[in-house]
Amino acid sequence: MNAIMFAQSASNAALVTFIIYILAVFGLAWLANRLRSGKNFLSEYFLGGRRLGVWAFALTFAATSASGGSFTGFPSKVYMHGWILALWIGSYMVVPICAMGLVGKRINQMARMSGAITIPDVFRDRFRSSAFGLLSVALIVFFMSFNLVAQFKSGSEILKTLLQDVEVFQSLVAWIDGAKSGTDWLRDVDPGYLLCLVVFAISVIVYTTYGGFHAVVWTDVMQGIVMVVGVVIMLPLALWQVGGFGTATERLSELTPPKLGLAQIEMEDEVKIRWSTTAPWFGISQGDQPPRLFRVSSTLSAPVGIKTIQHIKIVELTSPVQVTEQLERLEAMVPVDWGEQGTIVWLDQQTRSKLSKHKLTITRLLDYAYGAGKKGSYVRGPGPVPPKLPKEPGTLTIHSPQPGDVVVLDADGRIVVERQSEINVVALEAGEYTVVGKHGSEYTKAVKVEVTRGGDHETTVNWSTIGQQEVADNGKQPVNPSSGFLPLSLAISFFFMWAISGTGQPSTMVRLMAFRSSRTLRLAIITVTCYYSMIYFPLILIFCCSRLLLPGMDLESDRIMPQMAVTLTSNIGHPWMAGLLVAAPFAAVMSTVDSFLLVISSAVVRDIYQRNINRDASQKTIKTMTYVVTLLIGLGALLGSINPPQFLQDIIVYTGSGLAACFLAPVVFAIYWPRANLQGCMAGMIGGFVAHLSMYVLGVIVNGSFFHPYRLFDFNPIIIGLITSFLTTYIVVKLTPPPDDEIVRMYFHRRGSKND
Amino acid sequence: MPTFTIFRHTGRRDGAEARSNNFRDSFESCASSPRIGTLELAEYLKSQCDVFEGQAVKPSTEHPDYDPLFVNSRREAIFIFCLWAACLVWCVPYCYINGYVPEDQEVAILWGLPQWIVLGILVPWLIANVIAILFCIFIFREDDLGSSEEDAPTEASS
């Protein structure tokens, strides 16, 4: 009861924090709009008049770079894979100096020379080519629009986590659930997600559209402060609660990765009143041995009228030490009588009262694809890799005189289920399978598992009907073989990824066109260097501790950040702090989304409309156009996020690496090589795009999925894209005539006076 | 002090700080070399400047009259790239050799953390930070970025 009350007070604190935060954001947008009046609209709106000082520039840069991934995806990865994430993110030690110092001063100077406001502007002026400008606009709009949809979804999910226990929110969700039932295209959308998406999107669109760059920068500063404060508070709390560095590492090195699975519960009677419980634990008695311990992921809910709850995601702890510790915690809250071997015991009073008579069947239980049974997987490379559970499973019921010795092969002859004697109801991805059994002689049977959204589907194989056949030898390889989370080639790739490809992001480069002076850049590099060190390494420490404090969250690790915030603050009795801590990831997403929104709208208004359609457009027209375009892009992203595509994290990786493959080489050559010409840089941009894309297209052919790209020499596609882009630019420049002397003199030669 | 003399004779113009520094670097390296005499040094310096001893000198085609900001930025970029490469060359192999160990091999602990993390990531991270800060203080030049159209009075937006 105390835990529930605490969760409620933490959620109310989160709501209050959120409201204060949103009010502050709108206040800053209003101030920014006031500040802009009377000045050059485009430059002020998209670039803040190139007057950013040290703190504003440093924090907007840091906050924009640290997207939602830093506070949701990254903690989740640390939780899942352990200390190896330190190497994964190791190049962040030089990200500030690389991303700001490699091209910062020079790109700022060139943008000032030509009055450029966007990156396409810089290319257009440097090479005197509208075609190049439009090509870069097309690539920016293509990549960043997808990314915007992914970020919108991320922001909405975080907001949902923040507010899910708030009563007002729950009432609104119930109302929306009823209201949307008549709308076909909203039928499958989670009402909570929809509400959060609308609130998130409208907030960002309004303050970005109204306030422009200044609003984005000021809110970034606020968000940057929120992020670092969140981390600085969490680190000592986490270390204190696990007993310090040494204890945490020792305990972590004792752990083995858990098993992930699916289960179903058959109740004796139909559910009369809808009920749900949050992430309950259950154990299976093993007689004299310690019981097996499972956690249900997320919420266990039973809608009215059903008798069977299918496809419940479960996690089984496998480390004896962790099982003992967790059992002690749970048994301290409710008394437990384990009974005879095989008895299933729910370890909270609420679920026990709801599930008095029932049968629980584990339908899949998978070992980690890498690291299963290995102690110390979380403290050494290459880091454990979880198995893939079927996303939308169907059920295959195998009726057999002897349920053991059953093997199910997929269409490629790989084993998907093997020798799990307690399983005779198997949850499988839709597809064609072969069931193989051994009962003195070998039997096989081809079966088709079908899944239709929202329905119960079952394919039954009656063992007695199976014909006798030989079992193929190729059916012995395990499904999803893995070489670990971070093999050597990927470790090298990620060293490129963060430091080098981070430099090639248009959203990053636009920031570099906005600082006031070289001195500002110099101090900002120092500031961001310290800032990143205060954020990223501590995040690894905090979320390595989270596996010890919050075991069994492997299937909902994206929620580890807010859950950790609530746990840490609950343990010290200060619920209001949870709101502050949970605001950090929300701030991170917002600060990225607003910047992306501006980059896309500036590309459309400046590079397409003003420079190609209406060169003589008045300030008033430009202003109206800018507001309308920013609004429309935001609304487009909102609509795209209502039914977002799957693989959002993969989309973010694809777009980020794709932008770097397209933009980094042309920018570097354009600003540092006087000989660089239009043909070379355009070829480099196209070459980078094609090489990077081709790795993903090859992924479809070789691996069967666009988002499992082909890894040439085992490297990430970003490496292939960057190398191709740099080589192509260099070779084509050498083979084509040099640029006009006038251009070279303008951009590379000394001017007659300081402020020429 | 010879360096000051040379600066005076080159008739240095505003914004030519980078070239002055090149001269200083060149002078120092030449002066410390037993194989380069004063005459060679004087010839080299003449080839690097527009004005020498009050007389116009034809600029060298091998050393165009580059914008100092461009020259400085390029030099700084090379330094930064080398720093990144040095981190890559240390961190990845060190972590791979010491952190990717078989299950039966104990992971050594240092300062309460896995040793391969401390020496492969944490210490290099701190050193990289120190180098970055020293770079900003001592190597990074505060070049003039030039003016932009925003500096000029513009039509008020309506």
PDB file of C-alpha atoms in Angstrom, chain A residues 185-292:
ATOM      1  CA  TRP A 185      -7.560   4.589 -38.273  1.00  0.00           C
ATOM      2  CA  LEU A 186      -7.212   5.247 -34.543  1.00  0.00           C
ATOM      3  CA  ARG A 187      -8.603   1.903 -33.455  1.00  0.00           C
ATOM      4  CA  ASP A 188      -5.267   0.263 -32.667  1.00  0.00           C
ATOM      5  CA  VAL A 189      -3.642   3.363 -31.165  1.00  0.00           C
ATOM      6  CA  ASP A 190      -2.970   3.319 -27.433  1.00  0.00           C
ATOM      7  CA  PRO A 191      -5.116   6.166 -26.018  1.00  0.00           C
ATOM      8  CA  GLY A 192      -2.460   7.110 -23.453  1.00  0.00           C
ATOM      9  CA  TYR A 193       0.144   7.382 -26.174  1.00  0.00           C
ATOM     10  CA  LEU A 194      -2.230   9.422 -28.341  1.00  0.00           C
ATOM     11  CA  LEU A 195      -2.929  11.913 -25.571  1.00  0.00           C
ATOM     12  CA  CYS A 196       0.755  12.332 -24.791  1.00  0.00           C
ATOM     13  CA  LEU A 197       1.625  12.666 -28.461  1.00  0.00           C
ATOM     14  CA  VAL A 198      -0.876  15.482 -28.936  1.00  0.00           C
ATOM     15  CA  VAL A 199       0.284  17.314 -25.794  1.00  0.00           C
ATOM     16  CA  PHE A 200       3.949  16.863 -26.651  1.00  0.00           C
ATOM     17  CA  ALA A 201       3.579  17.797 -30.317  1.00  0.00           C
ATOM     18  CA  ILE A 202       1.428  20.862 -29.719  1.00  0.00           C
ATOM     19  CA  SER A 203       3.812  22.144 -27.028  1.00  0.00           C
ATOM     20  CA  VAL A 204       6.869  21.785 -29.236  1.00  0.00           C
ATOM     21  CA  ILE A 205       5.222  23.072 -32.397  1.00  0.00           C
ATOM     22  CA  VAL A 206       3.775  26.132 -30.680  1.00  0.00           C
ATOM     23  CA  TYR A 207       6.893  27.272 -28.867  1.00  0.00           C
ATOM     24  CA  THR A 208       9.182  26.533 -31.798  1.00  0.00           C
ATOM     25  CA  THR A 209       6.947  28.234 -34.355  1.00  0.00           C
ATOM     26  CA  TYR A 210       6.301  31.254 -32.192  1.00  0.00           C
ATOM     27  CA  GLY A 211       9.708  31.735 -30.672  1.00  0.00           C
ATOM     28  CA  GLY A 212      12.063  30.535 -33.417  1.00  0.00           C
ATOM     29  CA  PHE A 213      15.754  29.982 -32.794  1.00  0.00           C
ATOM     30  CA  HIS A 214      15.973  32.105 -29.649  1.00  0.00           C
ATOM     31  CA  ALA A 215      13.164  30.150 -28.024  1.00  0.00           C
ATOM     32  CA  VAL A 216      14.836  26.909 -29.015  1.00  0.00           C
ATOM     33  CA  VAL A 217      18.183  28.049 -27.625  1.00  0.00           C
ATOM     34  CA  TRP A 218      16.790  29.343 -24.350  1.00  0.00           C
ATOM     35  CA  THR A 219      14.714  26.256 -23.770  1.00  0.00           C
ATOM     36  CA  ASP A 220      17.781  24.206 -24.666  1.00  0.00           C
ATOM     37  CA  VAL A 221      19.719  26.018 -21.958  1.00  0.00           C
ATOM     38  CA  MET A 222      17.014  25.238 -19.444  1.00  0.00           C
ATOM     39  CA  GLN A 223      16.796  21.650 -20.668  1.00  0.00           C
ATOM     40  CA  GLY A 224      20.575  21.284 -20.543  1.00  0.00           C
ATOM     41  CA  ILE A 225      20.576  22.368 -16.916  1.00  0.00           C
ATOM     42  CA  VAL A 226      17.713  19.991 -16.084  1.00  0.00           C
ATOM     43  CA  MET A 227      19.647  17.096 -17.633  1.00  0.00           C
ATOM     44  CA  VAL A 228      22.870  17.654 -15.749  1.00  0.00           C
ATOM     45  CA  VAL A 229      21.075  18.277 -12.459  1.00  0.00           C
ATOM     46  CA  GLY A 230      19.178  15.003 -12.948  1.00  0.00           C
ATOM     47  CA  VAL A 231      22.399  13.054 -13.415  1.00  0.00           C
ATOM     48  CA  VAL A 232      24.236  14.786 -10.589  1.00  0.00           C
ATOM     49  CA  ILE A 233      21.437  13.881  -8.176  1.00  0.00           C
ATOM     50  CA  MET A 234      21.050  10.306  -9.370  1.00  0.00           C
ATOM     51  CA  LEU A 235      24.711   9.288  -9.269  1.00  0.00           C
ATOM     52  CA  PRO A 236      25.359   9.513  -5.508  1.00  0.00           C
ATOM     53  CA  LEU A 237      21.921   8.082  -4.736  1.00  0.00           C
ATOM     54  CA  ALA A 238      22.529   5.065  -6.954  1.00  0.00           C
ATOM     55  CA  LEU A 239      26.018   4.421  -5.621  1.00  0.00           C
ATOM     56  CA  TRP A 240      24.927   4.814  -2.034  1.00  0.00           C
ATOM     57  CA  GLN A 241      22.020   2.423  -2.461  1.00  0.00           C
ATOM     58  CA  VAL A 242      24.113  -0.373  -4.002  1.00  0.00           C
ATOM     59  CA  GLY A 243      26.969   0.063  -1.524  1.00  0.00           C
ATOM     60  CA  GLY A 244      29.551   1.905  -3.611  1.00  0.00           C
ATOM     61  CA  PHE A 245      31.628   1.246  -6.706  1.00  0.00           C
ATOM     62  CA  GLY A 246      33.375  -1.879  -5.473  1.00  0.00           C
ATOM     63  CA  THR A 247      30.257  -3.646  -4.217  1.00  0.00           C
ATOM     64  CA  ALA A 248      28.354  -2.774  -7.377  1.00  0.00           C
ATOM     65  CA  THR A 249      31.047  -4.203  -9.653  1.00  0.00           C
ATOM     66  CA  GLU A 250      31.486  -7.333  -7.545  1.00  0.00           C
ATOM     67  CA  ARG A 251      27.760  -8.023  -7.478  1.00  0.00           C
ATOM     68  CA  LEU A 252      27.436  -7.299 -11.182  1.00  0.00           C
ATOM     69  CA  SER A 253      30.230  -9.740 -11.973  1.00  0.00           C
ATOM     70  CA  GLU A 254      28.247 -12.502 -10.212  1.00  0.00           C
ATOM     71  CA  LEU A 255      25.224 -12.109 -12.467  1.00  0.00           C
ATOM     72  CA  THR A 256      24.234 -14.263 -15.411  1.00  0.00           C
ATOM     73  CA  PRO A 257      21.790 -12.913 -18.013  1.00  0.00           C
ATOM     74  CA  PRO A 258      18.145 -13.874 -17.380  1.00  0.00           C
ATOM     75  CA  LYS A 259      15.849 -15.901 -19.611  1.00  0.00           C
ATOM     76  CA  LEU A 260      13.105 -14.158 -21.527  1.00  0.00           C
ATOM     77  CA  GLY A 261       9.833 -15.756 -22.400  1.00  0.00           C
ATOM     78  CA  LEU A 262       6.116 -15.748 -22.933  1.00  0.00           C
ATOM     79  CA  ALA A 263       3.383 -17.277 -20.824  1.00  0.00           C
ATOM     80  CA  GLN A 264      -0.367 -17.644 -20.778  1.00  0.00           C
ATOM     81  CA  ILE A 265      -2.856 -17.816 -17.934  1.00  0.00           C
ATOM     82  CA  GLU A 266      -6.058 -19.814 -18.200  1.00  0.00           C
ATOM     83  CA  MET A 267      -8.642 -18.862 -15.590  1.00  0.00           C
ATOM     84  CA  GLU A 268     -11.499 -21.010 -14.436  1.00  0.00           C
ATOM     85  CA  ASP A 269     -14.140 -18.350 -15.001  1.00  0.00           C
ATOM     86  CA  GLU A 270     -14.539 -15.447 -17.391  1.00  0.00           C
ATOM     87  CA  VAL A 271     -13.354 -12.069 -16.121  1.00  0.00           C
ATOM     88  CA  LYS A 272     -16.344 -10.070 -14.890  1.00  0.00           C
ATOM     89  CA  ILE A 273     -14.614  -6.851 -13.858  1.00  0.00           C
ATOM     90  CA  ARG A 274     -11.556  -5.635 -15.669  1.00  0.00           C
ATOM     91  CA  TRP A 275      -8.439  -5.769 -13.514  1.00  0.00           C
ATOM     92  CA  SER A 276      -4.739  -5.151 -13.851  1.00  0.00           C
ATOM     93  CA  THR A 277      -1.612  -5.389 -11.735  1.00  0.00           C
ATOM     94  CA  THR A 278       1.730  -3.728 -12.336  1.00  0.00           C
ATOM     95  CA  ALA A 279       4.682  -5.986 -13.111  1.00  0.00           C
ATOM     96  CA  PRO A 280       3.901  -8.754 -10.605  1.00  0.00           C
ATOM     97  CA  TRP A 281       6.483 -11.379  -9.621  1.00  0.00           C
ATOM     98  CA  PHE A 282       5.799 -15.087  -9.359  1.00  0.00           C
ATOM     99  CA  GLY A 283       7.825 -18.083  -8.347  1.00  0.00           C
ATOM    100  CA  ILE A 284       7.721 -21.778  -9.150  1.00  0.00           C
ATOM    101  CA  SER A 285       8.475 -24.022  -6.234  1.00  0.00           C
ATOM    102  CA  GLN A 286      11.276 -26.526  -6.695  1.00  0.00           C
ATOM    103  CA  GLY A 287      10.917 -28.477  -3.484  1.00  0.00           C
ATOM    104  CA  ASP A 288      14.120 -28.301  -1.493  1.00  0.00           C
ATOM    105  CA  GLN A 289      15.832 -26.096  -4.033  1.00  0.00           C
ATOM    106  CA  PRO A 290      15.287 -22.314  -4.118  1.00  0.00           C
ATOM    107  CA  PRO A 291      12.263 -21.509  -6.281  1.00  0.00           C
ATOM    108  CA  ARG A 292      12.506 -20.219  -9.838  1.00  0.00           C
TER     109      ARG A 292
END
